[in-house]
mmCIF file with all atom_site columns, N, CA and C in Angstrom:
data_model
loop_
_atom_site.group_PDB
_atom_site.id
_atom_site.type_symbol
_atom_site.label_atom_id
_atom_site.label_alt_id
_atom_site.label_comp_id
_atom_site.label_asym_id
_atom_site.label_entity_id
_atom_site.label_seq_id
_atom_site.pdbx_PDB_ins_code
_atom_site.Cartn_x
_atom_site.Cartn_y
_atom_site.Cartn_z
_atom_site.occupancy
_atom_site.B_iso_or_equiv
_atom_site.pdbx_formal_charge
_atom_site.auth_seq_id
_atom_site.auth_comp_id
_atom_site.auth_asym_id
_atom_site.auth_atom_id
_atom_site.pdbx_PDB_model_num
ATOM 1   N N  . UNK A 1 1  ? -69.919 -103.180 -81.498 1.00 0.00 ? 1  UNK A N  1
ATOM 2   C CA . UNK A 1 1  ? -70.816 -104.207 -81.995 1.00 0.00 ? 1  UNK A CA 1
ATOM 3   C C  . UNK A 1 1  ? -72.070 -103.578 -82.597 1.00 0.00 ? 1  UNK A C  1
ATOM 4   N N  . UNK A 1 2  ? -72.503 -102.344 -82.055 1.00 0.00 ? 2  UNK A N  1
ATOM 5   C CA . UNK A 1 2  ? -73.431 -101.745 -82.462 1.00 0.00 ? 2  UNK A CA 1
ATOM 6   C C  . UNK A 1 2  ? -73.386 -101.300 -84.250 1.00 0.00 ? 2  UNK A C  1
ATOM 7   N N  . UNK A 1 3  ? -72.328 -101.164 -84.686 1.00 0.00 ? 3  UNK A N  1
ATOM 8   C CA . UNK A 1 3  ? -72.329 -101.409 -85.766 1.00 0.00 ? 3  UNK A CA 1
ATOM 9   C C  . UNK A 1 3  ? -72.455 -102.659 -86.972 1.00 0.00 ? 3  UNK A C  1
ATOM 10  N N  . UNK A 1 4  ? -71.980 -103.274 -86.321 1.00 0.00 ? 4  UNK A N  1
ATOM 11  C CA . UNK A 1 4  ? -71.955 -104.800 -86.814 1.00 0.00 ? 4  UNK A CA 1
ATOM 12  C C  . UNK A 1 4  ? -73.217 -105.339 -86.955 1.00 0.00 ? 4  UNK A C  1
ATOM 13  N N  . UNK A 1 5  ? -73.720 -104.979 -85.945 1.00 0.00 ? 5  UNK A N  1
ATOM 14  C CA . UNK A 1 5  ? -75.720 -105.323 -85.825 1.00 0.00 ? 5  UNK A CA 1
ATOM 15  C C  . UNK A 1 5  ? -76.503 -104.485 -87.401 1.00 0.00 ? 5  UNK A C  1
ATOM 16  N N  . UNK A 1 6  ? -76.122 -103.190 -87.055 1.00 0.00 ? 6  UNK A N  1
ATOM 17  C CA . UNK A 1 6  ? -76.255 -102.580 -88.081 1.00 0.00 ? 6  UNK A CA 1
ATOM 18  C C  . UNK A 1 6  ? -76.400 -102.590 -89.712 1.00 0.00 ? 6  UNK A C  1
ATOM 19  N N  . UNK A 1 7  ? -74.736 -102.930 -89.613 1.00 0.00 ? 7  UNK A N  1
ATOM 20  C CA . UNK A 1 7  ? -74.557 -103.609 -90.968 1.00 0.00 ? 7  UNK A CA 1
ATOM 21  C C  . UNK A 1 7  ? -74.791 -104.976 -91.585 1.00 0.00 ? 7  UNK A C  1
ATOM 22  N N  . UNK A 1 8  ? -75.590 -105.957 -90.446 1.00 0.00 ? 8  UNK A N  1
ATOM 23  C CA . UNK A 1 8  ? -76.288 -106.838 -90.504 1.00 0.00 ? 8  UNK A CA 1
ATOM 24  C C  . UNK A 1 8  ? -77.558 -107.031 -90.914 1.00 0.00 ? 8  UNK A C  1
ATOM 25  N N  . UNK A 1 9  ? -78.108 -105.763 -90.467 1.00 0.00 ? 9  UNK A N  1
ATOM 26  C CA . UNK A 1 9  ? -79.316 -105.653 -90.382 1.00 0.00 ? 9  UNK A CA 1
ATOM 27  C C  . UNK A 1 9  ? -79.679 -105.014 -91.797 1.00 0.00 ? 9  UNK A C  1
ATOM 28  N N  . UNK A 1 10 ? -78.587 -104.277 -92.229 1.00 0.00 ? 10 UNK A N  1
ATOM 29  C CA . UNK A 1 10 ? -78.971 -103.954 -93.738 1.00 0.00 ? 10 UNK A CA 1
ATOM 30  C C  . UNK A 1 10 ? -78.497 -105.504 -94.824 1.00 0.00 ? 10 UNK A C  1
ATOM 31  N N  . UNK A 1 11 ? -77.933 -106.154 -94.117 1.00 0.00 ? 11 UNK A N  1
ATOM 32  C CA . UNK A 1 11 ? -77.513 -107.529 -95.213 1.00 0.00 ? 11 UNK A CA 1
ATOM 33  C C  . UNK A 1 11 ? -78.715 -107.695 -95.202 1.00 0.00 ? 11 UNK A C  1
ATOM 34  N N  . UNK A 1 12 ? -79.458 -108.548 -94.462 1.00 0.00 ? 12 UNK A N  1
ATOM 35  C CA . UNK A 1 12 ? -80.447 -109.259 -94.047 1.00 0.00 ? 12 UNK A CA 1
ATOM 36  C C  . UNK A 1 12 ? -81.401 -108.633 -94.820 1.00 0.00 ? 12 UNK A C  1
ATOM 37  N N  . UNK A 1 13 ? -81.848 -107.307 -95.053 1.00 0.00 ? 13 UNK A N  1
ATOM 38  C CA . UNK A 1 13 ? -83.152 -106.669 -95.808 1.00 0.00 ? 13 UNK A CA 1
ATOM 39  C C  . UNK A 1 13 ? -83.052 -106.481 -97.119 1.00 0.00 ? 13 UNK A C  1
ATOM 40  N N  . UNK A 1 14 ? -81.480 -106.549 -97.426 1.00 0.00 ? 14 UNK A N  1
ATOM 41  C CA . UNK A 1 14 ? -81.760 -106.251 -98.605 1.00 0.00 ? 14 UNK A CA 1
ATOM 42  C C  . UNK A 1 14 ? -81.454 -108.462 -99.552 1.00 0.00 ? 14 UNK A C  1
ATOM 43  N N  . UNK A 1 15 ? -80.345 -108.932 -98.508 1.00 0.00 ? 15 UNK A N  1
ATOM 44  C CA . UNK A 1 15 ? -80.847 -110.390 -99.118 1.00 0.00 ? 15 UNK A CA 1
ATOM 45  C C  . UNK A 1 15 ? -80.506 -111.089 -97.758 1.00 0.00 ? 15 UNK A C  1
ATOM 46  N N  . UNK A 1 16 ? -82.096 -111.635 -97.294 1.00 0.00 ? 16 UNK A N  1
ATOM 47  C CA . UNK A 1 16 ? -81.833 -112.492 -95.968 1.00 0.00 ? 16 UNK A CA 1
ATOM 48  C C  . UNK A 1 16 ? -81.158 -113.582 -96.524 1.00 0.00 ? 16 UNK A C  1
ATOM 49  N N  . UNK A 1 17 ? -80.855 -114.154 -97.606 1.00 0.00 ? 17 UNK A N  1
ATOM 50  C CA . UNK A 1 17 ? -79.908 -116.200 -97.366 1.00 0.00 ? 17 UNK A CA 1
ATOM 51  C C  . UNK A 1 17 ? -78.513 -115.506 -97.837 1.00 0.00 ? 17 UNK A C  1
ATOM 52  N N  . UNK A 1 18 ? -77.778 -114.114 -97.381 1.00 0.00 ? 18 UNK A N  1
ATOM 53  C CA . UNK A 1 18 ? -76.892 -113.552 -97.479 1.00 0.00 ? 18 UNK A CA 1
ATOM 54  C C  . UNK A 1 18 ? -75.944 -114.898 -96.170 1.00 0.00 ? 18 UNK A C  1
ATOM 55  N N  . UNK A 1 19 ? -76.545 -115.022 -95.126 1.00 0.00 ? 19 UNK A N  1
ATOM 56  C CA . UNK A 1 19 ? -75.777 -115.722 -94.286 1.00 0.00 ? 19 UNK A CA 1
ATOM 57  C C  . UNK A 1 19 ? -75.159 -117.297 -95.036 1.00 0.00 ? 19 UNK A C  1
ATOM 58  N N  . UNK A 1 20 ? -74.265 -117.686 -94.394 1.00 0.00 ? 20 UNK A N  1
ATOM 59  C CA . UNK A 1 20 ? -73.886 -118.996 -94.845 1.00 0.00 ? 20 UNK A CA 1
ATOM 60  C C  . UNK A 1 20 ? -75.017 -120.011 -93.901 1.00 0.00 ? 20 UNK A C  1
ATOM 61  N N  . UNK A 1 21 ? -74.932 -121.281 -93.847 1.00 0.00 ? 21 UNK A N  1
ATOM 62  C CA . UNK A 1 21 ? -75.583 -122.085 -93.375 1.00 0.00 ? 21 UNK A CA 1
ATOM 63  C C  . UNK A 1 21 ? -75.058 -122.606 -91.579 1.00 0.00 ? 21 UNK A C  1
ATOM 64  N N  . UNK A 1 22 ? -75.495 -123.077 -91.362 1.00 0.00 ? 22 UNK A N  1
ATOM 65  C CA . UNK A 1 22 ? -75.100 -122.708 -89.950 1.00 0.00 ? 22 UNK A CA 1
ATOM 66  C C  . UNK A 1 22 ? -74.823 -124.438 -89.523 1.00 0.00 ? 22 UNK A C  1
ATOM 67  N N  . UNK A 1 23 ? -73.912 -124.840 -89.632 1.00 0.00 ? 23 UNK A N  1
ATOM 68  C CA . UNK A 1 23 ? -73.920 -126.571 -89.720 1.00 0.00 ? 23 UNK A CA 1
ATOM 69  C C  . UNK A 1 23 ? -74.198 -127.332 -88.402 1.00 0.00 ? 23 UNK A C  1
ATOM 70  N N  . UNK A 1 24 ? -74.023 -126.258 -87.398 1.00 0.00 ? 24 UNK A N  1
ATOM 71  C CA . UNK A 1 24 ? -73.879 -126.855 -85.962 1.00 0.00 ? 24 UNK A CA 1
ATOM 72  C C  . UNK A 1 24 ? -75.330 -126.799 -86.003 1.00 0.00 ? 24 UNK A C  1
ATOM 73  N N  . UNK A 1 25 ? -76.273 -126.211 -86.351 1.00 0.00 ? 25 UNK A N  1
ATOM 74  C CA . UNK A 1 25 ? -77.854 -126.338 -86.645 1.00 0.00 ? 25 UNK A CA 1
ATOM 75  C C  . UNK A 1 25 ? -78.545 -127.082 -87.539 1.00 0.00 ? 25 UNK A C  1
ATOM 76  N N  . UNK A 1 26 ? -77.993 -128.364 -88.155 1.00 0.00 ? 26 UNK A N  1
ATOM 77  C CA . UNK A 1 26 ? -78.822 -129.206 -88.865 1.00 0.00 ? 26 UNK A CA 1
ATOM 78  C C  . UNK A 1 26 ? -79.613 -129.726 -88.232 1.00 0.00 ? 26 UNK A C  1
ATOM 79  N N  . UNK A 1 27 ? -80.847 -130.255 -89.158 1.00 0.00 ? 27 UNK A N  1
ATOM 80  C CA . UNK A 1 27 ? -81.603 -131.233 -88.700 1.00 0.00 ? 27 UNK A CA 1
ATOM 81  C C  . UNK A 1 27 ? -82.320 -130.537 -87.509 1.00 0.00 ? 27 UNK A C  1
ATOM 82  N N  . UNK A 1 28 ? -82.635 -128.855 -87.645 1.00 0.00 ? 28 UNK A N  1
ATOM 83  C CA . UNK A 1 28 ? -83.548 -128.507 -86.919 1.00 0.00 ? 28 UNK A CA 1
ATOM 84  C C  . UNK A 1 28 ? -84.440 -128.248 -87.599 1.00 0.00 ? 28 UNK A C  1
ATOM 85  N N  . UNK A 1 29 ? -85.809 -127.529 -86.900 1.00 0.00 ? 29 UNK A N  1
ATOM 86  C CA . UNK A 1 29 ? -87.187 -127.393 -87.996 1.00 0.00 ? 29 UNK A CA 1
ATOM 87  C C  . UNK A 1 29 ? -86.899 -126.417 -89.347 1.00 0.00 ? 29 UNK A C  1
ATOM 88  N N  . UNK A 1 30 ? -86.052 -125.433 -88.847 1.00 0.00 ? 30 UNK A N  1
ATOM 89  C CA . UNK A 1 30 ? -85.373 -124.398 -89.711 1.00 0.00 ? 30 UNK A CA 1
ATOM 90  C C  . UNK A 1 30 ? -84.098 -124.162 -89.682 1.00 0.00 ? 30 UNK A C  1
ATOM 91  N N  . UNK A 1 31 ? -83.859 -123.849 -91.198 1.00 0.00 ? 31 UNK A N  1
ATOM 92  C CA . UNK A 1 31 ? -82.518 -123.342 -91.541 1.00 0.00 ? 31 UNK A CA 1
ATOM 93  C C  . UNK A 1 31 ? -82.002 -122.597 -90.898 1.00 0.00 ? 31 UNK A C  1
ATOM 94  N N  . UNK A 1 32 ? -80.931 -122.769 -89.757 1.00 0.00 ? 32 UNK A N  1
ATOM 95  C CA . UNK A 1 32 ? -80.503 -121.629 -89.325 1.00 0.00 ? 32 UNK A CA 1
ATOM 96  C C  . UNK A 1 32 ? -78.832 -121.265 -90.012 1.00 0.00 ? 32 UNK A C  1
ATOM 97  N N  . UNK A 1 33 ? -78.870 -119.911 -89.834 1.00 0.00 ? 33 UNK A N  1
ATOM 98  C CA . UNK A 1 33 ? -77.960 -119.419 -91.096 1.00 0.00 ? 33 UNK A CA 1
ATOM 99  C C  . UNK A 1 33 ? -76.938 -118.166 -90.087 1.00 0.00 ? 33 UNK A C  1
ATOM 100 N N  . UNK A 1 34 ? -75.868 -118.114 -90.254 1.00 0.00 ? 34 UNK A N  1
ATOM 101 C CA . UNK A 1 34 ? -75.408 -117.214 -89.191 1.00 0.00 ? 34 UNK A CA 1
ATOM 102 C C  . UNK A 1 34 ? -74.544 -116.070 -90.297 1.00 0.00 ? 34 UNK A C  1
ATOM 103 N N  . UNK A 1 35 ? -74.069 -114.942 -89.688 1.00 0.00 ? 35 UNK A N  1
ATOM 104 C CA . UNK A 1 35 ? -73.531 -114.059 -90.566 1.00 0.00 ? 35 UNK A CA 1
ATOM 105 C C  . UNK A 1 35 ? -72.400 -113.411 -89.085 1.00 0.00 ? 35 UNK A C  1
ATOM 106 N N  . UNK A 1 36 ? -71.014 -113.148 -89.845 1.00 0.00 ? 36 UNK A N  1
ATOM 107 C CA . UNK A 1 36 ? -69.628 -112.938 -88.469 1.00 0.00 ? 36 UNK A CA 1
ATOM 108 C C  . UNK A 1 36 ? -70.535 -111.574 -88.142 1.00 0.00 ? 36 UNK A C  1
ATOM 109 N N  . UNK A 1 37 ? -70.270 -111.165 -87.099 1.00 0.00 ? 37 UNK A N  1
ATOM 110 C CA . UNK A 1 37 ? -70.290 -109.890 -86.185 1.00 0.00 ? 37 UNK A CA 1
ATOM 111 C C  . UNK A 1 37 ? -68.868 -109.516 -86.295 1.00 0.00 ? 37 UNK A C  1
ATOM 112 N N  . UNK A 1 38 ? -68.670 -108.951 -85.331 1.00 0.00 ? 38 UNK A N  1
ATOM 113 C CA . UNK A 1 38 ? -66.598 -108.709 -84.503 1.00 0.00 ? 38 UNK A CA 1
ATOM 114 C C  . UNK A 1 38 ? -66.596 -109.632 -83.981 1.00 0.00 ? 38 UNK A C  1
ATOM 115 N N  . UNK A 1 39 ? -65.210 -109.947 -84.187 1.00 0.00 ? 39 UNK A N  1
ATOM 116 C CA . UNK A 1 39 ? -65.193 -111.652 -83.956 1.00 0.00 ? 39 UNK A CA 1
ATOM 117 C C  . UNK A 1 39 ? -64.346 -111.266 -81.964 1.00 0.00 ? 39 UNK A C  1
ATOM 118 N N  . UNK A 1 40 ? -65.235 -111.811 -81.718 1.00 0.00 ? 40 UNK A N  1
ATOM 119 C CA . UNK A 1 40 ? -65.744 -113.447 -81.382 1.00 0.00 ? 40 UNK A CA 1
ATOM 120 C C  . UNK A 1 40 ? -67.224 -114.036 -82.007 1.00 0.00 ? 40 UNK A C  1
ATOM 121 N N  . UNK A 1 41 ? -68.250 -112.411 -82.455 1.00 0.00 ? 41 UNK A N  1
ATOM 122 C CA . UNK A 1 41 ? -69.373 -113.060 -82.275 1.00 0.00 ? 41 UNK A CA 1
ATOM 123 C C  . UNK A 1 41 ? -70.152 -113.083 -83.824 1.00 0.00 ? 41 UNK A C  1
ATOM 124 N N  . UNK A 1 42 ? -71.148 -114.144 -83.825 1.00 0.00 ? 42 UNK A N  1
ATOM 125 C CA . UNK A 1 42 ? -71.994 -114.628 -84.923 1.00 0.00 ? 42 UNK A CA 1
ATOM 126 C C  . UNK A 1 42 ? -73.266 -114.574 -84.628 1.00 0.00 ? 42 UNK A C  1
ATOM 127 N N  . UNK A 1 43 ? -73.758 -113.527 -85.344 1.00 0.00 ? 43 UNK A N  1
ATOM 128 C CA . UNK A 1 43 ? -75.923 -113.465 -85.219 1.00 0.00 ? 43 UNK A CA 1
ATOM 129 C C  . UNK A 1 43 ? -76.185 -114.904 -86.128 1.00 0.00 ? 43 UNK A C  1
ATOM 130 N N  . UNK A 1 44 ? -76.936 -115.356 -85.356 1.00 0.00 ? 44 UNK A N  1
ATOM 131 C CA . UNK A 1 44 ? -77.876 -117.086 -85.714 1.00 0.00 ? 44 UNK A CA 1
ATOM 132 C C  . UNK A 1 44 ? -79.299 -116.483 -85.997 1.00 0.00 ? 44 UNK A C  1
ATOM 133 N N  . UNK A 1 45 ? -79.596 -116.501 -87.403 1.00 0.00 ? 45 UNK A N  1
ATOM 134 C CA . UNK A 1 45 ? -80.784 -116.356 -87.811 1.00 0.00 ? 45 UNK A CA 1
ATOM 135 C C  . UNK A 1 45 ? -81.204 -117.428 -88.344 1.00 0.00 ? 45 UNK A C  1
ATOM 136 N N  . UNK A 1 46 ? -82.715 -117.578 -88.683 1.00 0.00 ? 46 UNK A N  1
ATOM 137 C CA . UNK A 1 46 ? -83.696 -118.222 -89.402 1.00 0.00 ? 46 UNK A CA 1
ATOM 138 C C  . UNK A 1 46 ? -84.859 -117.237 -89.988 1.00 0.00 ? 46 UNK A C  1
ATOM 139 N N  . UNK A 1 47 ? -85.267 -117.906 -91.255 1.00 0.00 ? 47 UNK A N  1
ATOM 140 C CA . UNK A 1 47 ? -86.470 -117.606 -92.188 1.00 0.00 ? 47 UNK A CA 1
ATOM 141 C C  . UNK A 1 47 ? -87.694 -117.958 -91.721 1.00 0.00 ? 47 UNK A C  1
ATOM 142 N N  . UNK A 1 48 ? -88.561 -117.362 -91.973 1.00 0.00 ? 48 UNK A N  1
ATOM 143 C CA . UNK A 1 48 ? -89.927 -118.184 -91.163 1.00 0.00 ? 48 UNK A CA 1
ATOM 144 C C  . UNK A 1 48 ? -90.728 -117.257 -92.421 1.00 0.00 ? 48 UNK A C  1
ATOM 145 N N  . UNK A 1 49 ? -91.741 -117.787 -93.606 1.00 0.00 ? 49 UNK A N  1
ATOM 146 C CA . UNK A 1 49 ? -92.677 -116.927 -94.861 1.00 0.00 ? 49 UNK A CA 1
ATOM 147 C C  . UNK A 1 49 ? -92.126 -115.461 -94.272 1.00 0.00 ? 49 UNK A C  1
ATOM 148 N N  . UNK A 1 50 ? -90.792 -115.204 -94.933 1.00 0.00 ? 50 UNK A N  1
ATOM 149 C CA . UNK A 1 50 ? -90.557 -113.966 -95.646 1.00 0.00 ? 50 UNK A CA 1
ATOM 150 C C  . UNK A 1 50 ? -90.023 -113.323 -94.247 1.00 0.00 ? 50 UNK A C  1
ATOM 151 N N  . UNK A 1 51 ? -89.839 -113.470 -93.055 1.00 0.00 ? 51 UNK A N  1
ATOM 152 C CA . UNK A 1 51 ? -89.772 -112.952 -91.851 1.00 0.00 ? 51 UNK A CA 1
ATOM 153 C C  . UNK A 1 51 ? -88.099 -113.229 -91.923 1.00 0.00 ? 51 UNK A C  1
ATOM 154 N N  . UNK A 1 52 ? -87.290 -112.637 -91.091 1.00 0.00 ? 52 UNK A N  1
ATOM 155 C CA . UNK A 1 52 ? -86.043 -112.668 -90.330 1.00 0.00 ? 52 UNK A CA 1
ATOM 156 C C  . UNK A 1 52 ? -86.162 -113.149 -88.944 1.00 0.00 ? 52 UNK A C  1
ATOM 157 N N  . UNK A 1 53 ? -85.430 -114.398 -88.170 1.00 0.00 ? 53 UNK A N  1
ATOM 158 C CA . UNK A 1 53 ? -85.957 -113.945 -86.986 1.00 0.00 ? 53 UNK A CA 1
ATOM 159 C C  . UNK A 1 53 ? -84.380 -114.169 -86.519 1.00 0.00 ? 53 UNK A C  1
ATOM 160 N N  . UNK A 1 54 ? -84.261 -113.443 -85.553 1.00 0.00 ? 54 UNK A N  1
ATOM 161 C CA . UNK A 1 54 ? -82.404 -113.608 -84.884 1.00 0.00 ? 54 UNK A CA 1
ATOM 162 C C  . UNK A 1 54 ? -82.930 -114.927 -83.966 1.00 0.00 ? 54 UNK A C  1
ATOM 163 N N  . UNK A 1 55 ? -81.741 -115.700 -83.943 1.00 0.00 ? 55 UNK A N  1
ATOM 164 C CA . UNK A 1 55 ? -82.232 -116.508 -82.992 1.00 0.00 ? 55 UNK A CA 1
ATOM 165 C C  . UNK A 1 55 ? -80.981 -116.773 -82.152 1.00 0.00 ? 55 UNK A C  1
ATOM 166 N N  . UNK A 1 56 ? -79.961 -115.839 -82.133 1.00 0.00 ? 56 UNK A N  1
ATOM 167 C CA . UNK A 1 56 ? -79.015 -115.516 -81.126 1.00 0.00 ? 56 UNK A CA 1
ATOM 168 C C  . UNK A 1 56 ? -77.751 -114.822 -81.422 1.00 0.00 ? 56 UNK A C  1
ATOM 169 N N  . UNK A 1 57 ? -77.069 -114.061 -80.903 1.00 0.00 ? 57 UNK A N  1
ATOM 170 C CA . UNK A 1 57 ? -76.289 -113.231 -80.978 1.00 0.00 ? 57 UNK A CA 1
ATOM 171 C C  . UNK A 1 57 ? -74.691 -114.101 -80.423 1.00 0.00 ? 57 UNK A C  1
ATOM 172 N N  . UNK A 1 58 ? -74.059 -115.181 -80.550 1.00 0.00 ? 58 UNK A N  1
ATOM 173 C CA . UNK A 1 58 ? -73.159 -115.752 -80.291 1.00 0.00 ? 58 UNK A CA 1
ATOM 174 C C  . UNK A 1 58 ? -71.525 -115.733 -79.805 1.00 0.00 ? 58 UNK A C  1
ATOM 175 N N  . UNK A 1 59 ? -71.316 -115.977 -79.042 1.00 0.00 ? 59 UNK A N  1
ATOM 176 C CA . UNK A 1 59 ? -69.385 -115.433 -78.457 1.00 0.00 ? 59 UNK A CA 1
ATOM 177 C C  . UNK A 1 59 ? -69.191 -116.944 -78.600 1.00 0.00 ? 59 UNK A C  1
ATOM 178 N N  . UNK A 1 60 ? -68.674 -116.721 -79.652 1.00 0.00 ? 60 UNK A N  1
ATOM 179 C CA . UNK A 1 60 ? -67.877 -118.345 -80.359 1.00 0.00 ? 60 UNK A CA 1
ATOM 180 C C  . UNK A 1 60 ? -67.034 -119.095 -79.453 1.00 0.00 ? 60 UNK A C  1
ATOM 181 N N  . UNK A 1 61 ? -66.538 -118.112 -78.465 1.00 0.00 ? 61 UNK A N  1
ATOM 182 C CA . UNK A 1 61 ? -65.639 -118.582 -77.480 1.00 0.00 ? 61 UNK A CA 1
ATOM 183 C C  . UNK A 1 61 ? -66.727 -119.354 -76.226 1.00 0.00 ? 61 UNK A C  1
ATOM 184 N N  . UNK A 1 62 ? -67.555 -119.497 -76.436 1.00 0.00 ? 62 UNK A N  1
ATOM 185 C CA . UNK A 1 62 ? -68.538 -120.027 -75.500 1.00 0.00 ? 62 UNK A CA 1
ATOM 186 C C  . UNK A 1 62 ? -68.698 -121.697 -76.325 1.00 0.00 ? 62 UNK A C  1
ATOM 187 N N  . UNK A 1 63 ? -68.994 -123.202 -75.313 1.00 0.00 ? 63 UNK A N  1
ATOM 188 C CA . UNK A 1 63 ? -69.123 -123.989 -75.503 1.00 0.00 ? 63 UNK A CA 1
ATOM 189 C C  . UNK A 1 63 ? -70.055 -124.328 -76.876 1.00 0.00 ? 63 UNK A C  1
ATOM 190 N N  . UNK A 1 64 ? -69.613 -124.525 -77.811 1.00 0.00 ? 64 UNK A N  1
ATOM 191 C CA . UNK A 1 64 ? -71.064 -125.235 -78.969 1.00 0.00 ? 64 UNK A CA 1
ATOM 192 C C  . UNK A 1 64 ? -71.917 -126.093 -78.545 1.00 0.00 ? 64 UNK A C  1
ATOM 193 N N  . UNK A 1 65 ? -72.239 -126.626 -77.256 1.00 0.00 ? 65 UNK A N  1
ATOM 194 C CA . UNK A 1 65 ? -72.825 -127.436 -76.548 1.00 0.00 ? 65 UNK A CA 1
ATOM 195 C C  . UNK A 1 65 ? -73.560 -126.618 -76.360 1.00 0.00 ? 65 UNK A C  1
ATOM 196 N N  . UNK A 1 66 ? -73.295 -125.393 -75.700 1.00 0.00 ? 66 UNK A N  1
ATOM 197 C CA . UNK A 1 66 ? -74.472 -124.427 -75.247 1.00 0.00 ? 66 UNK A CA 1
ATOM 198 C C  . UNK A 1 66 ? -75.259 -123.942 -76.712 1.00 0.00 ? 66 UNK A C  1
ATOM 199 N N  . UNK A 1 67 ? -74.803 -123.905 -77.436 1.00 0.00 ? 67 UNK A N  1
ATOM 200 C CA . UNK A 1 67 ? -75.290 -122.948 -78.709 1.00 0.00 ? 67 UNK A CA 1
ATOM 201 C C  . UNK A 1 67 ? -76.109 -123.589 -79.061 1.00 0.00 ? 67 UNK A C  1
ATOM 202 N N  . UNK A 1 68 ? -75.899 -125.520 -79.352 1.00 0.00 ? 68 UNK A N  1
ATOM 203 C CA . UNK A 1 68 ? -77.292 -126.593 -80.184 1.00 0.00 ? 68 UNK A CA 1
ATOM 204 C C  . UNK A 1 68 ? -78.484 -126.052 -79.148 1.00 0.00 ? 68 UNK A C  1
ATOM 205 N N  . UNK A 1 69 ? -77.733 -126.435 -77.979 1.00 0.00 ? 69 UNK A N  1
ATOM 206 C CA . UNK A 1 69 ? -78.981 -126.816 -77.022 1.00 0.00 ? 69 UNK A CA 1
ATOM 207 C C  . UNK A 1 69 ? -79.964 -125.245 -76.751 1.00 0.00 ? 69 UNK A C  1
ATOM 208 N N  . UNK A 1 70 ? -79.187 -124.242 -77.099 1.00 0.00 ? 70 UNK A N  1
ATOM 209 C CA . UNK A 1 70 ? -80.624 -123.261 -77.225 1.00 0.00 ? 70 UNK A CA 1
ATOM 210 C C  . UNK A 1 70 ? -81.312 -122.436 -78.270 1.00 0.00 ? 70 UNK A C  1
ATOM 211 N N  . UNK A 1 71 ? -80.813 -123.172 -79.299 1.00 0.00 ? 71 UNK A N  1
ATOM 212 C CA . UNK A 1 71 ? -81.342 -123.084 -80.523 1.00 0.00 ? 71 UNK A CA 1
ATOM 213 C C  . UNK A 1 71 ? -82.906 -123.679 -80.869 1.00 0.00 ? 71 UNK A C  1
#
């Protein structure tokens, strides 16, 4: 996974709205936008003036109930 972070982390700098949109996150204050890891898992980011911020590292195999609610 340590790679995957990696090669994330260079998406993200060189174009953060590289992620798709993250639908299970509408209708929050911010766009949250996710990009695959190794699957099972998906980094959940958001934009904040020009910033990246992760806002979770995801195992898809885990309830989407859990995922809204700690977003």
């Amino acid at each position: 996974m340590n790679n995957d972070l990696k090669r994330a982390k260079k998406l993200l700098e060189e174009n953060p709205y590289i992620g798709q949109k993250e639908p299970l996150a509408a209708n929050r204050t911010f766009e949250y936008r996710r990009i695959v890891l190794s699957r099972p898992f998906k980094l959940i980011y958001f934009i904040h003036e020009e910033t990246v911020y992760i806002a979770n590292i995801w195992d898809t195999r885990r309830s989407v109930k859990n995922l809204v609610r700690n977003l």
